[in-house]
CSV table of C-alpha atoms in Angstrom, one decimal:
chain,number,residue,atom,x,y,z
A,504,MET,CA,0.0,0.0,0.0
A,505,ASN,CA,2.8,2.5,0.8
A,506,GLU,CA,4.3,1.5,-2.4
A,507,ILE,CA,1.3,2.5,-4.2
A,508,ILE,CA,1.2,5.7,-2.5
A,509,LYS,CA,4.6,6.4,-3.3
A,510,GLN,CA,4.0,5.7,-6.9
A,511,LEU,CA,0.9,7.9,-7.0
A,512,ASP,CA,3.0,10.5,-5.3
A,513,HIS,CA,6.0,10.4,-7.7
A,514,TRP,CA,3.3,10.5,-10.7
A,515,GLN,CA,1.5,13.4,-9.3
A,516,THR,CA,4.6,15.3,-8.9
A,517,LEU,CA,6.0,14.6,-12.5
A,518,ILE,CA,2.3,15.5,-13.8
A,519,GLY,CA,2.2,18.6,-11.9
A,520,ALA,CA,5.6,19.6,-13.3
A,521,PHE,CA,4.7,18.8,-16.7
A,522,LEU,CA,1.5,20.8,-16.4
A,523,GLY,CA,3.4,23.7,-14.9
A,524,GLY,CA,6.0,23.6,-17.5
A,525,LEU,CA,3.5,23.1,-20.2
A,526,LEU,CA,1.6,26.4,-18.8
A,527,VAL,CA,4.6,28.4,-18.7
A,528,ALA,CA,5.6,27.4,-22.4
A,529,LEU,CA,2.2,28.5,-23.5
A,530,LEU,CA,2.6,32.0,-21.6
A,531,VAL,CA,6.0,32.5,-23.2
A,532,ALA,CA,4.7,31.9,-26.6
A,533,TYR,CA,1.7,33.8,-26.2
A,534,GLU,CA,3.8,37.0,-25.0
A,535,ALA,CA,6.2,36.3,-27.8
A,536,ARG,CA,3.3,36.3,-30.2
A,537,ARG,CA,1.7,39.5,-28.7
A,538,ARG,CA,5.2,41.3,-29.1
A,539,GLU,CA,5.1,40.6,-32.8
A,540,GLU,CA,1.8,41.6,-33.0
A,541,ILE,CA,2.2,44.8,-31.3
A,542,SER,CA,5.5,45.6,-33.1
A,543,ALA,CA,3.7,44.7,-36.7
A,544,ALA,CA,0.6,47.0,-35.6
A,545,MET,CA,2.9,49.9,-35.0
A,546,LEU,CA,4.7,49.9,-38.1
A,547,LEU,CA,1.3,49.7,-40.1
A,548,VAL,CA,-0.1,52.3,-38.2
A,549,GLY,CA,2.8,54.5,-38.9
A,550,ASP,CA,2.1,53.8,-42.7
A,551,LEU,CA,-1.6,54.2,-42.4
A,552,VAL,CA,-1.5,57.4,-40.8
A,553,GLY,CA,1.1,58.9,-43.4
A,554,VAL,CA,-1.5,58.2,-46.0
A,555,SER,CA,-4.5,59.3,-44.1
A,556,ALA,CA,-2.9,62.9,-42.9
A,557,ALA,CA,-1.5,63.3,-46.5
A,558,GLN,CA,-5.0,62.9,-47.8
A,559,SER,CA,-6.6,65.2,-45.1
A,560,SER,CA,-3.9,67.9,-45.6
A,561,LEU,CA,-4.4,67.9,-49.6
A,562,VAL,CA,-8.3,68.2,-49.3
A,563,GLU,CA,-7.7,71.1,-46.6
A,564,LEU,CA,-5.2,72.9,-48.6
A,565,ALA,CA,-7.6,72.4,-52.0
A,566,GLU,CA,-10.2,74.2,-49.9
A,567,LYS,CA,-8.3,76.8,-48.9
A,568,VAL,CA,-6.9,77.9,-52.6
A,569,SER,CA,-10.1,77.4,-53.8
A,570,ILE,CA,-9.6,74.4,-56.3
A,571,VAL,CA,-12.7,73.8,-58.5
A,572,ASP,CA,-13.9,70.1,-58.9
A,573,ASP,CA,-12.6,70.0,-62.4
A,574,ASP,CA,-9.2,70.8,-61.6
A,575,LEU,CA,-9.0,68.9,-58.3
A,576,ALA,CA,-7.7,65.6,-59.9
A,577,PRO,CA,-4.7,67.0,-62.0
A,578,TRP,CA,-3.9,69.6,-58.7
A,579,MET,CA,-3.9,66.7,-56.5
A,580,ALA,CA,-2.0,64.3,-58.8
A,581,GLU,CA,0.8,66.8,-59.5
A,582,ARG,CA,1.3,67.5,-55.8
A,583,LEU,CA,1.4,63.5,-55.1
A,584,VAL,CA,3.9,63.0,-58.0
A,585,TRP,CA,6.4,65.1,-56.2
A,586,SER,CA,5.7,64.5,-52.6
A,587,ARG,CA,3.6,61.3,-51.4
A,588,PRO,CA,3.8,58.7,-48.7
A,589,LYS,CA,5.9,56.0,-49.1
A,590,ILE,CA,4.8,52.5,-47.6
A,591,SER,CA,7.4,50.4,-45.8
A,592,LEU,CA,8.9,47.7,-47.2
A,593,MET,CA,7.7,45.5,-44.4
A,594,TYR,CA,4.1,46.5,-44.8
A,595,GLU,CA,3.2,43.2,-46.4
A,596,ALA,CA,5.2,41.2,-43.5
A,597,SER,CA,3.5,43.1,-40.9
A,598,MET,CA,0.0,42.9,-42.6
A,599,VAL,CA,-0.1,39.2,-42.7
A,600,ARG,CA,1.3,38.9,-39.2
A,601,VAL,CA,-2.0,40.7,-37.9
A,602,MET,CA,-4.5,39.8,-40.5
A,603,PRO,CA,-5.9,36.2,-38.5
A,604,LEU,CA,-6.8,38.8,-35.7
A,605,CYS,CA,-10.0,40.3,-37.4
A,606,PRO,CA,-11.4,39.7,-40.7
A,607,GLU,CA,-12.3,43.2,-41.1
A,608,LEU,CA,-8.9,44.4,-40.4
A,609,SER,CA,-7.6,42.1,-43.0
A,610,ALA,CA,-9.6,43.1,-45.7
A,611,HIS,CA,-9.0,47.0,-45.0
A,612,LEU,CA,-5.4,46.3,-45.1
A,613,SER,CA,-5.3,44.5,-48.2
A,614,LEU,CA,-7.7,46.7,-50.0
A,615,PHE,CA,-5.3,49.6,-48.6
A,616,HIS,CA,-2.6,47.6,-50.0
A,617,THR,CA,-3.9,47.0,-53.4
A,618,LEU,CA,-5.3,50.6,-54.0
A,619,TYR,CA,-2.0,52.4,-53.0
A,620,ILE,CA,-0.2,50.1,-55.6
A,621,GLY,CA,-2.8,51.3,-58.1
A,622,VAL,CA,-1.8,55.0,-56.8
A,623,GLU,CA,1.7,54.2,-57.3
A,624,HIS,CA,1.4,53.0,-60.9
A,625,HIS,CA,-0.6,56.1,-62.1
A,626,LEU,CA,1.6,58.6,-60.3
A,627,ASN,CA,4.5,56.8,-61.9
A,628,ARG,CA,3.3,57.3,-65.3
A,629,LEU,CA,2.4,61.2,-64.7
A,630,GLU,CA,6.0,61.3,-63.2
A,631,VAL,CA,7.4,60.1,-66.7
A,632,ASP,CA,5.3,62.7,-68.4
A,633,PHE,CA,6.3,65.6,-66.1
A,634,GLU,CA,10.1,64.9,-66.5
A,635,GLU,CA,9.6,64.5,-70.5
A,636,PHE,CA,7.9,67.9,-70.5
A,637,ARG,CA,10.8,69.5,-68.3
A,638,ARG,CA,13.6,68.1,-70.5
A,639,THR,CA,11.7,68.4,-73.9
A,640,GLY,CA,8.9,71.0,-73.5
A,641,LYS,CA,6.7,68.2,-75.1
A,642,ILE,CA,4.6,65.5,-73.9
A,643,THR,CA,4.1,62.2,-76.1
A,644,ARG,CA,0.8,61.0,-74.2
A,645,SER,CA,-2.5,62.3,-75.2
A,646,LYS,CA,-4.1,64.9,-72.6
A,647,GLU,CA,-7.0,62.3,-72.1
A,648,SER,CA,-4.5,59.8,-70.8
A,649,ILE,CA,-2.8,62.1,-68.7
A,650,ASN,CA,-6.1,63.4,-67.1
A,651,ALA,CA,-7.1,59.7,-66.9
A,652,ASP,CA,-4.5,58.7,-65.0
A,653,ALA,CA,-4.6,61.8,-62.7
A,654,ARG,CA,-8.4,61.0,-61.9
A,655,LEU,CA,-7.5,57.5,-61.1
A,656,ALA,CA,-4.5,58.4,-58.9
A,657,MET,CA,-6.6,60.9,-57.1
A,658,ASN,CA,-9.5,58.6,-56.5
A,659,SER,CA,-7.5,55.4,-55.6
A,660,PHE,CA,-5.7,57.9,-52.9
A,661,VAL,CA,-8.9,58.9,-51.4
A,662,ALA,CA,-10.3,55.3,-51.4
A,663,ALA,CA,-7.1,54.1,-49.7
A,664,ALA,CA,-7.1,56.9,-47.3
A,665,GLU,CA,-10.7,56.0,-46.1
A,666,HIS,CA,-9.5,52.1,-45.8
A,667,ALA,CA,-6.3,53.6,-44.1
A,668,LYS,CA,-8.3,55.2,-41.3
A,669,CYS,CA,-10.6,52.2,-40.6
A,670,ALA,CA,-7.4,49.9,-40.4
A,671,GLU,CA,-5.9,52.2,-38.2
A,672,HIS,CA,-8.9,52.4,-35.8
A,673,LEU,CA,-9.1,48.7,-35.5
A,674,LEU,CA,-5.3,48.4,-35.1
A,675,THR,CA,-5.5,50.9,-32.2
A,676,HIS,CA,-8.4,49.2,-30.4
A,677,LEU,CA,-7.7,45.5,-31.0
A,678,VAL,CA,-3.8,45.3,-30.8
A,679,LEU,CA,-2.4,48.6,-29.3
A,680,GLY,CA,-5.3,49.0,-26.6
A,681,HIS,CA,-5.4,47.7,-23.4
A,682,PHE,CA,-8.9,46.3,-23.6
A,683,PRO,CA,-9.0,44.3,-27.1
A,684,THR,CA,-11.9,41.7,-25.7
A,685,TRP,CA,-14.0,44.8,-24.6
A,686,HIS,CA,-13.7,46.5,-28.1
A,687,ARG,CA,-14.5,43.3,-29.9
A,688,VAL,CA,-17.7,42.9,-27.7
A,689,ARG,CA,-18.8,46.6,-28.3
A,690,ARG,CA,-18.0,46.6,-31.9
A,691,THR,CA,-20.3,43.5,-32.3
A,692,LEU,CA,-23.1,44.9,-30.1
A,693,CYS,CA,-23.1,48.8,-30.4
A,694,PRO,CA,-20.7,49.9,-33.2
A,695,SER,CA,-20.0,53.4,-33.5
A,696,LYS,CA,-21.1,55.4,-36.6
A,697,GLU,CA,-17.6,55.2,-38.1
A,698,GLU,CA,-17.5,51.8,-37.6
A,699,GLN,CA,-20.7,51.2,-39.5
A,700,LYS,CA,-19.2,53.3,-42.5
A,701,CYS,CA,-16.2,51.1,-42.3
A,702,LYS,CA,-18.3,48.2,-43.0
A,703,GLU,CA,-20.1,49.9,-45.9
A,704,ARG,CA,-16.8,50.9,-47.1
A,705,LEU,CA,-15.9,47.2,-47.3
A,706,LYS,CA,-18.9,46.5,-49.5
A,707,LYS,CA,-17.5,49.1,-52.3
A,708,GLY,CA,-14.2,46.8,-52.1
A,709,SER,CA,-11.2,48.4,-53.8
A,710,THR,CA,-13.4,51.0,-56.0
A,711,ALA,CA,-11.9,54.1,-56.5
A,712,HIS,CA,-15.1,56.3,-56.8
């Protein structure tokens, strides 16, 4: 009987040690993953805020200098050609790190990235046109093509900024905030007006309207 008790005590000690070690390992893994998510979120927020702030500044400046609607696209595109936010080379890797946390966050980050690639494409074409005009005083492309690129660049930039604001809001509350679970519950039961608008933006997808 004593031998059985000793064996049970021995196994109890081993099981306790195993479970304790497993719990510590899980906690360490969780903390490591949490640090990686926070680092990724901070990098993403920097990129997102840079784009949304630039868009807001351009809109305010256009209103201040009374740019009419017909001239807004070429006016904004020209300024973006010479000075626009650059997305970090680590954006995609950071995006992958936080995408599993929330489907809406994943969608906003992906759409922002897709739209901003489009912005860069159209602005690069316009930059070639401007440089050609600077060197030769002529532009080989038609006025219609240049205006189309300007319009698409502006619309894509505005749409990208909208998704940037939504993604930044989610990252701030669900990753960088102190009460992510509470914010998840609140968003489900009582979403704010801005959060409802963000859901509507997702329905539009990558449309540059």
